[in-house]
Coordinates of C-alpha atoms in Angstrom, one line a residue:
X706 CA -0.3 0.3 0.6
X707 CA 1.5 3.6 -1.0
X708 CA 0.7 7.0 -1.2
X709 CA -0.5 7.0 -5.0
X710 CA -2.7 4.2 -4.5
X711 CA -4.3 5.9 -0.9
X712 CA -4.2 9.3 -3.0
X713 CA -6.2 8.0 -5.8
X714 CA -8.5 5.8 -3.3
X715 CA -9.5 9.6 -1.7
X716 CA -10.3 11.3 -4.9
X717 CA -12.6 8.9 -5.8
X718 CA -14.3 9.0 -2.8
X719 CA -14.6 12.1 -2.5
X720 CA -15.5 12.7 -6.3
X721 CA -17.5 9.8 -7.2
X722 CA -16.3 10.1 -11.0
X723 CA -12.9 8.1 -11.9
X724 CA -12.7 10.5 -14.5
X725 CA -12.9 13.9 -12.2
X726 CA -10.7 11.9 -9.7
X727 CA -8.1 12.0 -12.4
X728 CA -8.4 15.4 -13.2
X729 CA -7.8 16.4 -9.8
X730 CA -4.9 14.7 -9.7
X731 CA -3.1 15.4 -13.1
X732 CA -3.3 11.6 -14.2
X733 CA -5.4 9.7 -16.7
X734 CA -8.1 8.0 -15.8
X735 CA -6.8 4.5 -16.6
X736 CA -4.0 5.5 -14.2
X737 CA -6.8 5.9 -11.8
X738 CA -8.1 2.9 -12.2
X739 CA -4.7 1.0 -12.0
X740 CA -4.5 2.3 -9.1
X741 CA -7.6 1.6 -7.3
X742 CA -7.7 -2.6 -8.8
X743 CA -4.4 -2.5 -7.5
X744 CA -5.0 -1.5 -3.7
X745 CA -8.0 -3.6 -4.0
X746 CA -6.0 -6.3 -4.6
X747 CA -4.2 -5.3 -1.6
X748 CA -6.5 -5.1 1.2
X749 CA -8.3 -8.2 -0.1
X750 CA -12.2 -6.5 -1.1
X751 CA -13.4 -3.9 -2.8
X752 CA -13.9 -0.5 -2.3
X753 CA -15.8 0.6 -4.7
X754 CA -19.1 -0.8 -6.3
X755 CA -19.1 0.4 -10.8
X756 CA -21.8 0.5 -12.9
X757 CA -22.2 2.2 -16.3
X758 CA -23.2 4.8 -15.1
X759 CA -22.1 5.1 -11.4
X760 CA -19.7 4.5 -9.0
X761 CA -20.2 3.7 -5.1
X762 CA -18.6 3.7 -2.1
X763 CA -19.0 -0.1 -0.7
X764 CA -19.8 -0.5 3.0
X765 CA -15.9 -1.5 3.4
X766 CA -15.3 1.2 1.2
X767 CA -17.4 3.9 3.1
X768 CA -15.6 2.6 6.8
X769 CA -12.7 2.9 5.2
X770 CA -12.7 6.2 3.9
X771 CA -13.2 8.6 6.5
X772 CA -9.7 6.1 7.6
X773 CA -8.0 7.1 5.2
X774 CA -8.7 10.7 5.3
X775 CA -7.7 11.1 8.6
X776 CA -4.7 9.1 8.7
X777 CA -3.8 11.1 5.4
X778 CA -4.3 14.1 7.2
X779 CA -2.0 13.3 10.5
X780 CA 1.1 12.0 8.4
X781 CA 0.9 15.6 6.3
X782 CA 0.7 18.0 9.4
X783 CA 3.5 16.0 11.1
X784 CA 5.5 16.0 7.7
X785 CA 4.9 20.2 7.9
X786 CA 5.7 20.3 11.7
X787 CA 9.4 17.9 10.9
X788 CA 10.2 20.3 7.8
X789 CA 9.9 23.4 10.2
X790 CA 12.3 21.4 13.3
X791 CA 14.4 20.4 10.3
X792 CA 15.0 23.8 8.1
X793 CA 14.9 26.1 11.8
X794 CA 11.5 28.0 10.0
X795 CA 9.3 29.6 11.7
X796 CA 6.3 28.2 13.1
X797 CA 3.6 27.5 10.7
X798 CA 0.1 27.6 12.4
X799 CA -2.0 24.5 11.4
X800 CA -5.6 24.6 11.2
X801 CA -8.2 21.8 11.2
X802 CA -11.6 21.8 8.8
X803 CA -13.9 18.7 8.0
X804 CA -15.5 20.3 4.7
X805 CA -16.9 23.3 2.3
X806 CA -18.4 25.0 5.1
X807 CA -15.5 25.0 7.3
X808 CA -13.2 25.2 4.7
X809 CA -15.1 28.7 3.4
X810 CA -14.7 30.6 6.4
X811 CA -11.2 29.3 7.3
X812 CA -10.1 31.0 4.7
X813 CA -11.7 34.0 5.1
X814 CA -10.2 34.1 8.3
X815 CA -6.7 33.6 7.4
X816 CA -6.9 36.2 4.8
X817 CA -8.4 38.9 6.9
X818 CA -5.3 37.6 9.9
X819 CA -2.6 38.4 7.3
X820 CA -4.1 41.5 5.8
X821 CA -4.7 43.1 9.3
X822 CA -2.4 40.9 11.5
X823 CA 0.5 39.6 9.5
X824 CA 0.2 36.0 10.1
X825 CA 2.9 33.6 10.6
X826 CA 2.8 30.4 7.3
X827 CA 0.2 28.5 7.9
X828 CA -1.1 25.2 6.5
X829 CA -4.7 24.0 6.2
X830 CA -5.3 20.5 6.5
X831 CA -9.0 18.1 6.1
X832 CA -10.3 15.4 8.1
X833 CA -13.3 14.2 10.1
X834 CA -14.2 15.8 13.3
X835 CA -13.7 13.2 15.6
X836 CA -9.9 12.8 13.5
X837 CA -9.4 17.0 13.5
X838 CA -10.2 16.3 17.5
X839 CA -7.3 13.5 17.6
X840 CA -5.3 15.7 15.9
X841 CA -5.0 18.7 17.8
X842 CA -5.3 16.8 21.2
X843 CA -2.2 15.1 20.0
X844 CA -0.6 18.1 18.5
X845 CA -0.7 17.7 15.2
X846 CA -2.4 20.8 14.7
X847 CA -2.8 24.0 16.0
X848 CA -7.0 25.1 15.7
X849 CA -9.8 23.4 14.4
X850 CA -13.2 24.1 12.7
X851 CA -15.2 22.3 14.8
X852 CA -18.6 22.0 16.5
X853 CA -19.0 22.3 20.6
X854 CA -20.0 18.4 21.0
X855 CA -16.8 17.2 19.1
X856 CA -14.8 18.6 21.9
X857 CA -17.0 18.7 25.3
X858 CA -15.8 17.0 28.1
X859 CA -11.8 16.8 26.8
X860 CA -9.7 18.7 29.5
X861 CA -7.7 21.4 28.6
X862 CA -9.3 22.7 25.7
X863 CA -10.7 26.4 24.6
X864 CA -13.5 27.3 22.6
X865 CA -14.6 30.1 20.6
X866 CA -18.7 29.4 19.3
X867 CA -18.9 31.4 16.2
X868 CA -22.5 30.8 15.1
X869 CA -25.3 28.6 15.7
X870 CA -28.5 27.0 13.7
X871 CA -31.3 24.5 14.9
X872 CA -31.6 21.4 13.2
X873 CA -33.0 21.2 9.6
X874 CA -33.8 19.1 6.4
X875 CA -32.7 19.4 2.6
X876 CA -34.9 18.9 -0.2
X877 CA -35.6 19.3 -3.7
X878 CA -37.8 21.9 -5.5
X879 CA -41.0 20.3 -5.7
X880 CA -40.7 18.1 -2.7
X881 CA -43.7 17.5 -0.5
X882 CA -41.8 19.3 2.5
X883 CA -42.8 22.5 0.5
X884 CA -46.0 23.1 1.7
X885 CA -44.7 22.0 5.6
X886 CA -43.9 24.6 7.8
X887 CA -42.3 21.8 10.0
X888 CA -41.3 18.1 9.7
X889 CA -40.8 15.9 11.9
X890 CA -38.9 12.4 12.2
X891 CA -42.1 10.6 11.8
X892 CA -42.2 12.4 7.9
X893 CA -38.8 11.4 7.5
X894 CA -39.9 7.5 7.4
X895 CA -39.5 6.4 4.0
X896 CA -37.2 9.1 2.9
X897 CA -33.9 8.5 1.3
X898 CA -31.2 9.9 3.4
X899 CA -28.2 11.6 2.6
X900 CA -25.4 11.0 5.1
X901 CA -22.1 13.0 5.0
X902 CA -19.0 11.6 5.6
X903 CA -20.6 8.1 6.6
X904 CA -21.8 9.7 9.6
X905 CA -23.7 6.0 10.8
X906 CA -21.0 4.4 10.8
X907 CA -18.8 6.6 12.7
X908 CA -16.9 6.4 15.5
X909 CA -18.4 9.8 17.0
X910 CA -21.7 10.6 14.8
X911 CA -23.1 14.2 15.2
X912 CA -26.6 14.9 18.1
X913 CA -28.6 15.1 14.4
X914 CA -27.3 11.4 13.1
X915 CA -27.7 10.2 16.8
X916 CA -30.8 11.3 17.4
X917 CA -32.0 10.1 13.7
X918 CA -30.9 6.6 14.4
X919 CA -32.6 6.5 18.2
X920 CA -35.7 7.2 15.6
X921 CA -35.3 4.4 13.0
X922 CA -35.2 7.2 10.5
X923 CA -31.0 6.7 9.7
X924 CA -29.9 2.8 8.7
X925 CA -27.5 1.8 7.6
X926 CA -28.6 1.6 4.1
X927 CA -29.0 5.5 4.1
X928 CA -26.8 6.9 1.1
X929 CA -23.2 7.7 2.3
X930 CA -22.1 11.1 0.3
X931 CA -18.1 12.6 0.9
X932 CA -19.3 16.4 2.0
X933 CA -22.0 18.6 2.0
X934 CA -21.8 20.0 -0.9
X935 CA -21.9 16.7 -3.1
X936 CA -24.9 16.0 -0.5
X937 CA -26.3 19.3 -1.8
X938 CA -25.9 18.1 -5.5
X939 CA -27.4 15.2 -5.1
X940 CA -30.2 16.7 -3.4
X941 CA -30.8 18.8 -6.1
X942 CA -30.9 16.0 -8.9
X943 CA -33.8 14.1 -6.6
X944 CA -31.4 11.3 -5.1
X945 CA -32.5 12.1 -1.5
X946 CA -32.7 14.3 1.6
X947 CA -30.2 15.8 3.3
X948 CA -30.6 16.5 7.2
X949 CA -27.9 18.7 9.0
X950 CA -28.3 22.0 10.2
X951 CA -29.1 26.0 9.0
X952 CA -25.3 26.4 9.1
X953 CA -25.4 25.2 5.8
X954 CA -28.8 27.3 3.8
X955 CA -26.1 29.4 1.9
X956 CA -24.3 26.2 -0.1
X957 CA -28.2 24.5 -0.2
X958 CA -29.1 27.5 -2.3
X959 CA -26.2 27.5 -4.6
X960 CA -27.0 23.9 -5.6
X961 CA -31.5 25.3 -5.5
X962 CA -31.8 23.3 -2.9
X963 CA -35.1 23.9 -0.6
X964 CA -35.1 24.1 3.8
X965 CA -37.3 23.3 6.5
X966 CA -37.2 23.1 10.0
X967 CA -36.7 19.9 11.7
X968 CA -38.8 19.4 14.6
X969 CA -37.2 17.5 17.2
X970 CA -35.8 17.7 21.1
X971 CA -32.0 19.1 20.3
X972 CA -29.6 21.7 20.6
X973 CA -28.3 24.3 18.0
X974 CA -25.7 23.0 16.3
X975 CA -22.9 25.1 17.2
X976 CA -19.9 26.0 14.9
X977 CA -16.5 27.2 16.2
X978 CA -12.9 27.3 16.8
X979 CA -11.1 24.7 19.4
X980 CA -7.5 25.2 20.4
X981 CA -5.1 23.6 23.3
X982 CA -5.1 26.0 26.6
X983 CA -1.6 27.2 26.3
X984 CA -1.3 28.2 22.8
X985 CA -0.1 31.7 21.7
X986 CA 0.5 31.4 18.1
X987 CA -3.0 31.4 17.2
X988 CA -4.4 34.1 18.8
X989 CA -4.2 36.3 15.0
X990 CA -6.4 33.5 13.9
X991 CA -8.9 33.3 16.8
X992 CA -9.2 36.8 16.6
X993 CA -9.7 37.5 13.0
X994 CA -12.4 34.2 12.7
X995 CA -14.5 36.8 15.3
X996 CA -14.4 39.8 13.6
X997 CA -15.5 38.6 10.6
X998 CA -18.4 36.7 11.7
X999 CA -19.0 39.8 13.7
X1000 CA -19.1 41.5 10.2
X1001 CA -21.5 39.2 8.8
X1002 CA -19.8 39.6 5.2
X1003 CA -22.7 39.9 2.9
X1004 CA -21.5 36.9 0.9
X1005 CA -21.7 34.7 3.4
X1006 CA -22.9 31.0 2.7
X1007 CA -24.3 31.5 6.4
X1008 CA -28.1 33.1 5.7
X1009 CA -29.8 31.7 8.8
X1010 CA -27.5 31.0 11.6
X1011 CA -27.1 32.9 14.6
X1012 CA -23.6 34.8 14.9
X1013 CA -21.8 34.5 18.8
X1014 CA -18.4 36.4 17.7
X1015 CA -20.0 39.7 19.5
X1016 CA -21.7 37.7 22.2
X1017 CA -17.9 36.3 23.9
X1018 CA -15.1 38.0 24.8

């Protein structure tokens, strides 16, 4: 098993298309297929179910994807640290994130920090939230964009809430939910539910995923997609519905997807920045992120969320 094989696997898992994955990696489609076949032969099981018109992760592949993505991110972070030490470079600020929503805000905050305060060299690492938490605890990253649930109860951890939003359901135009002011878990029965990052099999499912599982509407047969943007695209073409929070409203709009409140006994999803107590090299990033949310920039993808930045010191 080598890095080229794993890079190809991650690309195909995220694109669910061999041609698109090949373009991302600047390889031929045949080369990507060869790497995947070689990896599957070495592992002894299939990672993808292929038809003439679609590519999907197998059950084993759905489990394997977040593990590989997190391990690769951890390895890359360790390499970056080691290189900086070996060359006596200025320490990098490494920020971890898990998907398009966090990526948008991380990029905006880093740009603002660099413009206003002068930020030390930085690097971005993408992984699932459980992996990011482990990397933060082990010191592989300096800060992560995460939810309050993920780091709750972990000692020596600081968290700044940026914004929160209530759970909701994203559905395609013309769906029966258009006529409803809100939906309950009973209304979700029989619907094909999409999940991001293989949530049902995650070591740390979100509160929303756990709630749906407890009420029997998120079975193992739920369709897994690699990230939120892919979920919205799938919703827009009628492949299913996506249960998340209004934090994602802006991204849904880009894909022409509608949303309706989910009536359930759950707290709002709170997104923020977490870092270990005693870390001083991320102050510029944190402060810039807070100022960014205070400003509520007009092109922000969050349209129906409560902004917390002005509520914290």
